[in-house]
CSV table of C-alpha atoms and ligand atoms in Angstrom, one decimal:
chain,number,residue,atom,x,y,z
A,983,UNK,CA,-6.8,-0.4,1.6
A,984,UNK,CA,-9.1,-1.2,-0.6
A,985,UNK,CA,-9.0,-5.2,-2.1
A,986,UNK,CA,-10.5,-7.1,-5.3
A,987,UNK,CA,-11.3,-10.8,-3.3
A,988,UNK,CA,-12.7,-13.5,-5.3
A,989,UNK,CA,-13.5,-17.0,-3.3
A,990,UNK,CA,-12.9,-20.2,-5.1
A,991,UNK,CA,-14.8,-23.5,-3.7
A,992,UNK,CA,-18.2,-23.1,-0.8
A,993,UNK,CA,-16.0,-21.7,1.3
A,994,UNK,CA,-14.0,-19.2,-0.1
A,995,UNK,CA,-16.9,-17.7,-1.5
A,996,UNK,CA,-18.6,-17.7,1.8
A,997,UNK,CA,-16.3,-15.7,3.1
A,998,UNK,CA,-15.4,-13.8,-0.4
A,999,UNK,CA,-19.2,-13.3,0.6
A,1000,UNK,CA,-18.4,-11.6,4.3
A,1001,UNK,CA,-15.9,-9.3,3.2
A,1002,UNK,CA,-18.6,-8.5,0.7
A,1003,UNK,CA,-20.3,-7.5,3.7
A,1004,UNK,CA,-18.0,-5.8,5.0
A,1005,UNK,CA,-17.8,-3.5,2.5
A,1006,UNK,CA,-21.1,-2.8,2.9
A,1007,UNK,CA,-20.8,-2.0,6.6
A,1008,UNK,CA,-18.5,0.9,5.7
A,1009,UNK,CA,-20.4,2.6,3.0
A,1010,UNK,CA,-22.6,2.6,5.1
A,1011,UNK,CA,-21.6,3.4,8.7
A,1012,UNK,CA,-18.1,4.9,7.7
A,1013,UNK,CA,-18.7,6.6,3.7
A,1014,UNK,CA,-15.2,4.8,2.8
A,1015,UNK,CA,-15.2,1.9,0.5
A,1016,UNK,CA,-12.8,-1.4,1.6
A,1017,UNK,CA,-13.5,-3.3,-1.0
A,1018,UNK,CA,-13.7,-2.5,-5.1
A,1019,UNK,CA,-15.1,-5.9,-5.8
A,1020,UNK,CA,-16.4,-9.9,-5.5
A,1021,UNK,CA,-15.7,-12.3,-7.1
A,1022,UNK,CA,-17.1,-16.1,-6.4
A,1023,UNK,CA,-15.9,-18.9,-8.4
A,1024,UNK,CA,-16.6,-22.3,-7.7
A,1025,UNK,CA,-17.1,-25.2,-10.5
A,1026,UNK,CA,-20.9,-26.0,-8.3
A,1027,UNK,CA,-23.2,-23.8,-9.0
A,1028,UNK,CA,-25.4,-24.4,-7.0
A,1029,UNK,CA,-22.8,-23.8,-4.0
A,1030,UNK,CA,-22.8,-19.8,-6.1
A,1031,UNK,CA,-26.6,-19.8,-5.9
A,1032,UNK,CA,-26.8,-18.8,-2.2
A,1033,UNK,CA,-24.4,-16.5,-1.4
A,1034,UNK,CA,-26.0,-13.3,-0.3
A,1035,UNK,CA,-24.3,-10.2,-0.9
A,1036,UNK,CA,-22.3,-11.7,-4.1
A,1037,UNK,CA,-23.6,-9.7,-7.7
A,1038,UNK,CA,-25.8,-11.8,-8.4
A,1039,UNK,CA,-24.3,-11.6,-12.6
A,1040,UNK,CA,-22.2,-14.6,-14.4
A,1041,UNK,CA,-19.8,-11.4,-14.1
A,1042,UNK,CA,-19.7,-12.2,-10.4
A,1043,UNK,CA,-19.9,-15.9,-10.0
A,1044,UNK,CA,-18.4,-17.6,-12.3
A,1045,UNK,CA,-18.9,-20.5,-12.6
A,1046,UNK,CA,-16.2,-22.8,-14.5
A,1047,UNK,CA,-15.0,-26.6,-15.4
A,1048,UNK,CA,-18.5,-26.6,-16.5
A,1049,UNK,CA,-17.9,-28.8,-19.2
A,1050,UNK,CA,-16.3,-31.9,-17.2
A,1051,UNK,CA,-18.1,-31.4,-14.0
A,1052,UNK,CA,-21.4,-30.4,-15.1
A,1053,UNK,CA,-22.4,-27.9,-12.7
A,1054,UNK,CA,-21.5,-30.7,-10.6
A,1055,UNK,CA,-17.6,-29.5,-8.4
A,1056,UNK,CA,-14.8,-31.8,-9.0
A,1057,UNK,CA,-15.5,-34.2,-5.8
A,1058,UNK,CA,-12.8,-33.5,-3.4
A,1059,UNK,CA,-10.3,-33.7,-6.2
A,1060,UNK,CA,-8.2,-30.9,-6.9
A,1061,UNK,CA,-6.4,-32.3,-9.2
A,1062,UNK,CA,-9.3,-31.6,-11.1
A,1063,UNK,CA,-10.0,-27.9,-9.7
A,1064,UNK,CA,-6.2,-26.7,-10.9
A,1065,UNK,CA,-6.8,-28.2,-14.7
A,1066,UNK,CA,-10.6,-26.8,-14.4
A,1067,UNK,CA,-9.2,-23.5,-12.9
A,1068,UNK,CA,-6.3,-23.1,-15.9
A,1069,UNK,CA,-8.6,-23.4,-18.5
A,1070,UNK,CA,-11.3,-20.9,-18.0
A,1071,UNK,CA,-8.9,-18.5,-16.0
A,1072,UNK,CA,-9.7,-16.0,-18.8
A,1073,UNK,CA,-12.8,-16.0,-18.3
A,1074,UNK,CA,-11.7,-14.8,-14.1
A,1075,UNK,CA,-9.5,-12.8,-15.7
A,1076,UNK,CA,-11.7,-11.2,-17.7
A,1077,UNK,CA,-14.4,-10.4,-15.2
A,1078,UNK,CA,-11.3,-9.0,-12.6
A,1079,UNK,CA,-10.4,-5.8,-15.4
A,1080,UNK,CA,-14.2,-5.2,-15.6
A,1081,UNK,CA,-14.1,-4.0,-12.1
A,1082,UNK,CA,-15.1,-0.6,-11.6
A,1083,UNK,CA,-12.2,1.7,-10.3
A,1084,UNK,CA,-9.7,-1.2,-10.9
A,1085,UNK,CA,-7.1,1.3,-10.2
A,1086,UNK,CA,-7.6,2.3,-7.0
A,1087,UNK,CA,-7.5,-1.5,-6.1
A,1088,UNK,CA,-4.2,-2.1,-4.1
A,1089,UNK,CA,-3.7,-5.6,-3.7
A,1090,UNK,CA,-5.8,-9.4,-4.2
A,1091,UNK,CA,-7.4,-11.3,-1.6
A,1092,UNK,CA,-7.8,-15.0,-2.7
A,1093,UNK,CA,-9.7,-17.1,-0.3
A,1094,UNK,CA,-10.4,-20.7,-0.5
A,1095,UNK,CA,-10.4,-24.2,1.9
A,1096,UNK,CA,-7.7,-25.9,1.8
A,1097,UNK,CA,-9.1,-29.3,2.7
A,1098,UNK,CA,-12.0,-29.0,-0.6
A,1099,UNK,CA,-11.7,-30.0,-4.1
A,1100,UNK,CA,-12.4,-26.6,-5.9
A,1101,UNK,CA,-10.8,-24.4,-3.6
A,1102,UNK,CA,-7.6,-26.0,-3.5
A,1103,UNK,CA,-7.2,-27.0,-6.4
A,1104,UNK,CA,-8.0,-23.8,-8.3
A,1105,UNK,CA,-7.0,-21.4,-6.0
A,1106,UNK,CA,-3.3,-21.2,-6.6
A,1107,UNK,CA,-3.3,-21.4,-10.4
A,1108,UNK,CA,-5.1,-17.9,-10.4
A,1109,UNK,CA,-3.3,-16.5,-8.3
A,1110,UNK,CA,0.0,-17.4,-10.6
A,1111,UNK,CA,-2.5,-16.6,-14.3
A,1112,UNK,CA,-3.1,-13.1,-11.8
A,1113,UNK,CA,0.3,-12.0,-11.0
A,1114,UNK,CA,1.3,-12.4,-14.3
A,1115,UNK,CA,-1.4,-9.9,-16.3
A,1116,UNK,CA,-0.6,-8.1,-12.8
A,1117,UNK,CA,2.4,-8.2,-11.8
A,1118,UNK,CA,2.5,-4.3,-10.0
A,1119,UNK,CA,0.0,-5.5,-7.4
A,1120,UNK,CA,1.0,-7.5,-4.1
A,1121,UNK,CA,-1.5,-10.9,-4.3
A,1122,UNK,CA,-2.8,-12.7,-0.6
A,1123,UNK,CA,-4.1,-16.1,-0.1
A,1124,UNK,CA,-6.8,-16.5,2.6
A,1125,UNK,CA,-6.3,-20.6,3.3
A,1126,UNK,CA,-9.1,-22.3,5.7
A,1127,UNK,CA,-7.4,-25.4,7.0
A,1128,UNK,CA,-10.0,-27.6,8.1
A,1129,UNK,CA,-11.2,-29.5,11.1
A,1130,UNK,CA,-9.6,-31.6,13.0
A,1131,UNK,CA,-12.2,-34.7,13.2
A,1132,UNK,CA,-11.9,-34.2,8.7
A,1133,UNK,CA,-8.2,-34.4,9.2
A,1134,UNK,CA,-9.1,-38.3,11.0
A,1135,UNK,CA,-11.5,-39.3,8.5
A,1136,UNK,CA,-10.4,-39.0,5.4
A,1137,UNK,CA,-6.9,-39.5,3.9
A,1138,UNK,CA,-7.9,-36.8,0.9
A,1139,UNK,CA,-8.7,-33.9,2.4
A,1140,UNK,CA,-4.3,-34.5,4.2
A,1141,UNK,CA,-3.2,-34.7,1.2
A,1142,UNK,CA,-5.2,-31.7,-0.7
A,1143,UNK,CA,-3.8,-29.6,2.1
A,1144,UNK,CA,-0.6,-30.1,1.3
A,1145,UNK,CA,-0.7,-29.7,-2.2
A,1146,UNK,CA,-3.0,-26.2,-1.5
A,1147,UNK,CA,-0.3,-24.6,1.0
A,1148,UNK,CA,2.9,-26.2,-1.3
A,1149,UNK,CA,1.5,-24.1,-4.7
A,1150,UNK,CA,-0.4,-21.3,-2.9
A,1151,UNK,CA,3.2,-20.5,-0.8
A,1152,UNK,CA,5.0,-20.7,-3.9
A,1153,UNK,CA,2.7,-18.3,-5.9
A,1154,UNK,CA,1.5,-15.9,-3.5
A,1155,UNK,CA,2.9,-12.4,-2.1
A,1156,UNK,CA,1.8,-13.9,1.6
A,1157,UNK,CA,-0.7,-16.3,2.2
A,1158,UNK,CA,-2.7,-16.8,5.3
A,1159,UNK,CA,-3.3,-19.6,7.2
A,1160,UNK,CA,-7.1,-20.2,9.2
A,1161,UNK,CA,-7.4,-23.1,10.7
A,1162,UNK,CA,-11.0,-24.3,11.4
A,1163,UNK,CA,-10.4,-25.4,14.6
A,1164,UNK,CA,-9.0,-22.4,16.4
A,1165,UNK,CA,-12.9,-21.5,15.8
A,1166,UNK,CA,-15.0,-24.2,17.8
A,1167,UNK,CA,-13.0,-23.6,20.8
A,1168,UNK,CA,-12.6,-19.8,20.7
A,1169,UNK,CA,-16.9,-20.7,21.9
A,1170,UNK,CA,-18.2,-23.9,21.6
A,1171,UNK,CA,-21.6,-22.6,20.9
A,1172,UNK,CA,-21.5,-21.8,17.2
A,1173,UNK,CA,-20.1,-25.6,16.9
A,1174,UNK,CA,-21.7,-26.8,13.3
A,1175,UNK,CA,-23.0,-22.3,13.1
A,1176,UNK,CA,-20.7,-22.3,9.7
A,1177,UNK,CA,-21.6,-19.0,8.9
A,1178,UNK,CA,-20.7,-18.0,12.0
A,1179,UNK,CA,-17.2,-18.4,12.0
A,1180,UNK,CA,-17.0,-16.8,7.8
A,1181,UNK,CA,-17.9,-13.4,10.0
A,1182,UNK,CA,-15.6,-14.3,12.6
A,1183,UNK,CA,-12.8,-15.6,9.9
A,1184,UNK,CA,-13.6,-11.3,8.4
A,1185,UNK,CA,-13.8,-9.2,11.4
A,1186,UNK,CA,-10.2,-8.3,11.9
A,1187,UNK,CA,-9.6,-7.2,8.2
A,1188,UNK,CA,-12.1,-4.7,8.9
A,1189,UNK,CA,-10.7,-1.5,11.1
A,1190,UNK,CA,-7.4,-3.0,9.3
A,1191,UNK,CA,-8.7,-1.5,6.3
A,1192,UNK,CA,-10.9,1.5,6.9
A,1193,UNK,CA,-7.8,2.5,8.6
A,1194,UNK,CA,-5.8,4.5,5.7
A,1195,UNK,CA,-9.4,4.6,3.8
A,1196,UNK,CA,-10.9,7.2,6.5
A,1197,UNK,CA,-12.1,10.5,5.1
A,1198,UNK,CA,-13.6,12.3,7.8
A,1199,UNK,CA,-10.7,15.1,9.2
A,1200,UNK,CA,-11.6,13.8,13.1
A,1201,UNK,CA,-11.3,9.9,12.3
A,1202,UNK,CA,-7.2,10.5,11.2
A,1203,UNK,CA,-5.2,9.0,12.8
A,1204,UNK,CA,-2.1,10.6,14.1
A,1205,UNK,CA,0.0,8.0,13.5
A,1206,UNK,CA,-1.9,5.9,10.3
A,1207,UNK,CA,-2.3,2.5,9.2
A,1208,UNK,CA,-2.2,3.3,5.2
A,1209,UNK,CA,-2.1,0.1,2.5
A,1210,UNK,CA,1.9,0.8,2.0
A,1211,UNK,CA,2.1,-0.3,6.3
A,1212,UNK,CA,0.2,-3.4,5.1
A,1213,UNK,CA,1.8,-4.7,2.1
A,1214,UNK,CA,5.7,-4.1,3.8
A,1215,UNK,CA,4.2,-6.1,6.6
A,1216,UNK,CA,2.9,-9.8,4.3
A,1217,UNK,CA,5.1,-12.2,3.7
A,1218,UNK,CA,4.7,-15.9,3.3
A,1219,UNK,CA,2.7,-17.7,5.9
A,1220,UNK,CA,0.4,-14.9,8.0
A,1221,UNK,CA,-1.5,-14.9,10.9
A,1222,UNK,CA,-4.2,-12.3,12.0
A,1223,UNK,CA,-6.1,-11.9,15.1
A,1224,UNK,CA,-8.1,-9.2,16.9
A,1225,UNK,CA,-8.7,-8.7,21.1
A,1226,UNK,CA,-11.5,-6.2,21.7
A,1227,UNK,CA,-11.8,-4.3,25.7
A,1228,UNK,CA,-14.3,-2.7,26.1
A,1229,UNK,CA,-14.3,0.7,28.2
A,1230,UNK,CA,-17.3,1.3,30.3
A,1231,UNK,CA,-15.8,2.5,33.6
A,1232,UNK,CA,-13.7,5.2,30.9
A,1233,UNK,CA,-16.2,6.7,28.4
A,1234,UNK,CA,-18.4,8.8,30.0
A,1235,UNK,CA,-14.7,10.3,31.3
A,1236,UNK,CA,-13.4,13.3,29.8
A,1237,UNK,CA,-9.6,14.1,28.9
A,1238,UNK,CA,-9.6,17.0,31.2
A,1239,UNK,CA,-10.3,15.0,34.6
A,1240,UNK,CA,-9.2,11.5,34.4
A,1241,UNK,CA,-7.5,10.2,37.6
A,1242,UNK,CA,-4.6,8.4,37.7
A,1243,UNK,CA,-6.1,4.8,38.3
A,1244,UNK,CA,-8.1,5.0,34.3
A,1245,UNK,CA,-5.0,6.5,32.6
A,1246,UNK,CA,-4.1,3.0,34.1
A,1247,UNK,CA,-6.4,0.7,33.2
A,1248,UNK,CA,-6.5,2.8,29.2
A,1249,UNK,CA,-2.8,0.9,29.5
A,1250,UNK,CA,-4.2,-2.7,31.2
A,1251,UNK,CA,-7.3,-3.0,29.0
A,1252,UNK,CA,-4.7,-2.1,26.1
A,1253,UNK,CA,-2.9,-4.4,26.8
A,1254,UNK,CA,-5.5,-6.9,27.8
A,1255,UNK,CA,-6.8,-6.6,24.3
A,1256,UNK,CA,-3.7,-6.8,22.3
A,1257,UNK,CA,-3.3,-10.6,24.4
A,1258,UNK,CA,-6.3,-11.7,23.7
A,1259,UNK,CA,-5.7,-10.8,20.1
A,1260,UNK,CA,-2.6,-12.4,19.5
A,1261,UNK,CA,-4.4,-15.3,21.9
A,1262,UNK,CA,-7.5,-15.8,19.3
A,1263,UNK,CA,-5.1,-15.8,16.3
A,1264,UNK,CA,-5.6,-17.5,12.9
A,1265,UNK,CA,-4.0,-20.0,13.3
A,1266,UNK,CA,-1.8,-21.7,16.6
A,1267,UNK,CA,2.2,-20.3,15.9
A,1268,UNK,CA,5.2,-19.2,18.4
A,1269,UNK,CA,5.1,-14.9,17.4
A,1270,UNK,CA,8.7,-15.1,18.1
A,1271,UNK,CA,9.7,-16.8,14.5
A,1272,UNK,CA,8.1,-13.8,12.8
A,1273,UNK,CA,9.9,-11.5,11.0
A,1274,UNK,CA,7.4,-8.8,10.3
A,1275,UNK,CA,4.4,-7.2,13.0
A,1276,UNK,CA,1.7,-5.0,12.9
A,1277,UNK,CA,-1.2,-4.2,15.3
A,1278,UNK,CA,-3.1,-1.2,14.9
A,1279,UNK,CA,-5.7,0.3,18.4
A,1280,UNK,CA,-9.3,1.3,17.7
A,1281,UNK,CA,-10.3,3.0,20.1
A,1282,UNK,CA,-12.5,6.5,20.6
A,1283,UNK,CA,-9.7,9.3,21.3
A,1284,UNK,CA,-10.6,10.5,24.2
A,1285,UNK,CA,-8.7,6.4,25.2
A,1286,UNK,CA,-5.8,6.7,22.3
A,1287,UNK,CA,-2.7,8.4,24.6
A,1288,UNK,CA,1.3,7.5,23.5
A,1289,UNK,CA,1.0,5.6,27.1
A,1290,UNK,CA,-1.2,2.7,25.4
A,1291,UNK,CA,0.3,3.3,22.0
A,1292,UNK,CA,4.0,2.3,24.0
A,1293,UNK,CA,2.9,0.3,27.0
A,1294,UNK,CA,1.4,-2.7,23.3
A,1295,UNK,CA,4.6,-1.7,21.4
A,1296,UNK,CA,7.1,-2.6,24.1
A,1297,UNK,CA,4.2,-5.6,25.2
A,1298,UNK,CA,4.8,-6.3,21.6
A,1299,UNK,CA,8.1,-6.5,20.8
A,1300,UNK,CA,8.7,-9.0,23.5
A,1301,UNK,CA,6.3,-11.2,21.6
A,1302,UNK,CA,8.4,-11.1,18.6
A,1303,UNK,CA,11.8,-9.3,19.5
A,1304,UNK,CA,13.0,-11.0,15.8
A,1305,UNK,CA,10.7,-8.8,13.1
A,1306,UNK,CA,9.2,-5.4,12.0
A,1307,UNK,CA,7.0,-3.7,14.1
A,1308,UNK,CA,4.5,-1.6,11.9
A,1309,UNK,CA,1.7,0.0,14.1
A,1310,UNK,CA,-1.3,2.4,13.9
A,1311,UNK,CA,-4.1,4.2,15.3
A,1312,UNK,CA,-7.6,4.8,14.2
A,1313,UNK,CA,-9.7,6.5,16.3
A,1314,UNK,CA,-13.3,4.5,15.4
A,1315,UNK,CA,-14.5,2.3,17.7
A,1316,UNK,CA,-17.1,4.3,20.4
A,1317,UNK,CA,-17.1,1.9,24.3
A,1318,UNK,CA,-14.6,0.2,22.9
A,1319,UNK,CA,-11.0,-0.4,22.6
A,1320,UNK,CA,-9.9,-3.3,19.7
A,1321,UNK,CA,-6.5,-4.0,18.7
A,1322,UNK,CA,-5.7,-6.3,15.5
A,1323,UNK,CA,-3.3,-8.3,15.3
A,1324,UNK,CA,-1.0,-9.6,12.4
A,1325,UNK,CA,1.9,-12.1,12.6
A,1326,UNK,CA,3.4,-12.1,9.1
A,1327,UNK,CA,6.8,-14.0,7.3
A,1328,UNK,CA,6.6,-16.4,10.1
A,1329,UNK,CA,10.3,-19.1,10.0
A,1330,UNK,CA,8.3,-22.5,11.1
A,1331,UNK,CA,4.6,-22.7,11.1
A,1332,UNK,CA,4.3,-26.5,13.2
A,1333,UNK,CA,0.4,-27.3,11.9
A,1334,UNK,CA,2.0,-27.0,8.4
A,1335,UNK,CA,4.7,-29.2,9.1
A,1336,UNK,CA,2.9,-32.0,10.1
A,1337,UNK,CA,0.3,-31.7,7.6
A,1338,UNK,CA,3.5,-32.1,5.8
A,1339,UNK,CA,4.8,-35.2,6.5
A,1340,UNK,CA,1.6,-37.4,7.8
A,1341,UNK,CA,0.9,-36.3,3.2
A,1342,UNK,CA,3.9,-37.2,2.6
A,1343,UNK,CA,4.3,-40.9,5.0
A,1344,UNK,CA,0.4,-41.3,3.6
A,1345,UNK,CA,1.6,-40.9,0.3
A,1346,UNK,CA,3.8,-43.5,0.5
A,1347,UNK,CA,1.2,-46.0,1.6
A,1348,UNK,CA,-1.3,-44.8,-0.7
A,1349,UNK,CA,1.1,-46.0,-3.2
A,1350,UNK,CA,1.2,-49.8,-1.6
A,1351,UNK,CA,-2.7,-50.1,-1.2
A,1352,UNK,CA,-2.5,-49.5,-4.8
A,1353,UNK,CA,-0.4,-51.6,-5.9
A,1354,UNK,CA,-1.7,-54.7,-3.2
A,1355,UNK,CA,-5.1,-54.2,-5.1
A,1356,UNK,CA,-3.2,-53.8,-8.7
A,1357,UNK,CA,-2.1,-58.0,-7.6
A,1358,UNK,CA,-4.4,-59.3,-5.9
A,1359,UNK,CA,-6.7,-58.1,-9.5
A,1360,UNK,CA,-4.0,-59.8,-11.4
A,1361,UNK,CA,-4.4,-62.9,-9.7
A,1362,UNK,CA,-8.2,-63.0,-9.9
A,1363,UNK,CA,-7.7,-62.4,-13.5
A,1364,UNK,CA,-4.7,-65.1,-14.0
A,1365,UNK,CA,-7.4,-67.6,-12.8
A,1366,UNK,CA,-9.4,-67.3,-15.0
A,1367,UNK,CA,-7.1,-67.7,-17.4
A,1368,UNK,CA,-8.0,-70.8,-19.2
A,1369,UNK,CA,-11.8,-70.3,-18.9
A,1370,UNK,CA,-13.1,-69.2,-22.7
A,1371,UNK,CA,-14.7,-65.6,-22.7
A,1372,UNK,CA,-17.7,-64.7,-24.6
A,1373,UNK,CA,-16.6,-61.9,-26.7
B,2719,GTP,N1,-14.6,-21.6,8.0
B,2719,GTP,C1,-14.9,-22.3,6.6
B,2719,GTP,N2,-15.5,-22.9,6.2
B,2719,GTP,C2,-16.1,-24.3,5.6
B,2719,GTP,C3,-16.6,-24.0,4.3
B,2719,GTP,N3,-17.8,-24.5,4.3
B,2719,GTP,C4,-16.5,-25.4,3.9
B,2719,GTP,N4,-15.2,-25.4,4.5
B,2719,GTP,C5,-14.7,-26.4,4.7
B,2719,GTP,O1,-14.0,-26.4,3.4
B,2719,GTP,C6,-13.2,-28.1,3.6
B,2719,GTP,C7,-13.8,-28.2,2.2
B,2719,GTP,O2,-14.2,-28.0,1.6
B,2719,GTP,P1,-15.4,-27.5,-0.1
B,2719,GTP,O3,-15.0,-25.1,0.4
B,2719,GTP,O4,-16.3,-27.0,0.3
B,2719,GTP,O5,-15.6,-27.4,-1.0
B,2719,GTP,P2,-14.7,-26.6,-2.9
B,2719,GTP,O6,-14.0,-25.6,-2.6
B,2719,GTP,O7,-16.4,-26.7,-3.0
B,2719,GTP,O8,-14.7,-28.3,-3.8
B,2719,GTP,P3,-15.4,-29.9,-3.6
B,2719,GTP,O9,-14.4,-30.9,-3.4
B,2719,GTP,O10,-15.8,-29.7,-6.0
B,2719,GTP,O11,-17.0,-29.1,-3.6
B,2719,GTP,C8,-13.7,-28.2,4.0
B,2719,GTP,O12,-12.6,-28.2,5.5
B,2719,GTP,C9,-14.4,-27.9,5.2
B,2719,GTP,O13,-15.0,-27.4,6.9
B,2719,GTP,C10,-17.4,-22.5,5.1
B,2719,GTP,O14,-18.3,-21.6,5.2
B,2719,GTP,N5,-16.5,-21.8,5.4
B,2720,MG,MG1,-18.0,-27.4,-3.5
């Protein structure tokens, strides 16, 4: 599957840069392309400078809103982020229209954090504009949710997150939810290491995108997971996860003389990898709530067998009994077995519900604070009523 990827704001731009890096890896290591082009859009010129893989020209690193922000961002006001996206949407559309081999693109992936201003405000507006312009290609959003400490220290973070999620859900074909806090829990040593987190966010997409683009016969799957399968599996709230098992025991054995214990181990390792993928989903959710699911097994071809595929299928069916399940295999990896899992069309997401309800109560508190402040100021002005003015 081939994507046009665009990142909005600082977080979005950095993760889009990670995707550009994955494409380089696919091209060099596998001789295939998974990204037709990659863009970063920001109101902050300095943020665009830090990127490494996205083209340096003004058509790939696009500054929006400079008339209103002077190139210094929107300072967490996501309404302003939305406004400048509306005003400068032509810049972005023009750049995307010039994507080389645009016709090969299967879908768009737009990325932003929900808690900031520029990305949070612009992603849904740009998604809508692109949908109007290229109605025949699906467009997905990947939205990064704030760390816990940001939610508690800054009211605006919750409000931005809520309005961004609501808007994005209403226009995108699917919304990948990525919870920053999950990545800190996974490995506490990466706390503060945002580059590592971004790498972990993009990694699960790698085999998933490569599988259908593989051209060398020996790496083509018995059941290929192509763009059609992925597109059919993505609707509404979505999470993605990735797990792996190393295969030290099996690496040197030949299929012909594999004994029964090794065969059993393969299946166990597959289950282990799928377990990891599900427990490390990009956002905590209940798999029972998903209506569409997809899994991809990537392993050396001699490790792939029908028992394994069937065992993982049964496992997925237990986890997500109401989901339409699609799957594929990809005989590419060496020395390890990977499982990528997507759970989509989630009918409930606790975290999103929580953010909506906190934001709703917050709005009442903010309105009350504003009313009180205005009343106090009025009292102060009234106290000066009988004094002469210098004007
Ligand atoms: N995973 C990840 N999260 C990030 C990154 N940069 C910022 N964030 C998170 O994104 C939120 C802040 O949004 P930014 O993307 O910095 O904001 P922006 O879109 O540039 O908007 P401005 O307010 O105009 O700067 C916070 O929740 C950060 O924790 C990043 O590179 N990776
Ligand atoms: Mg910024």
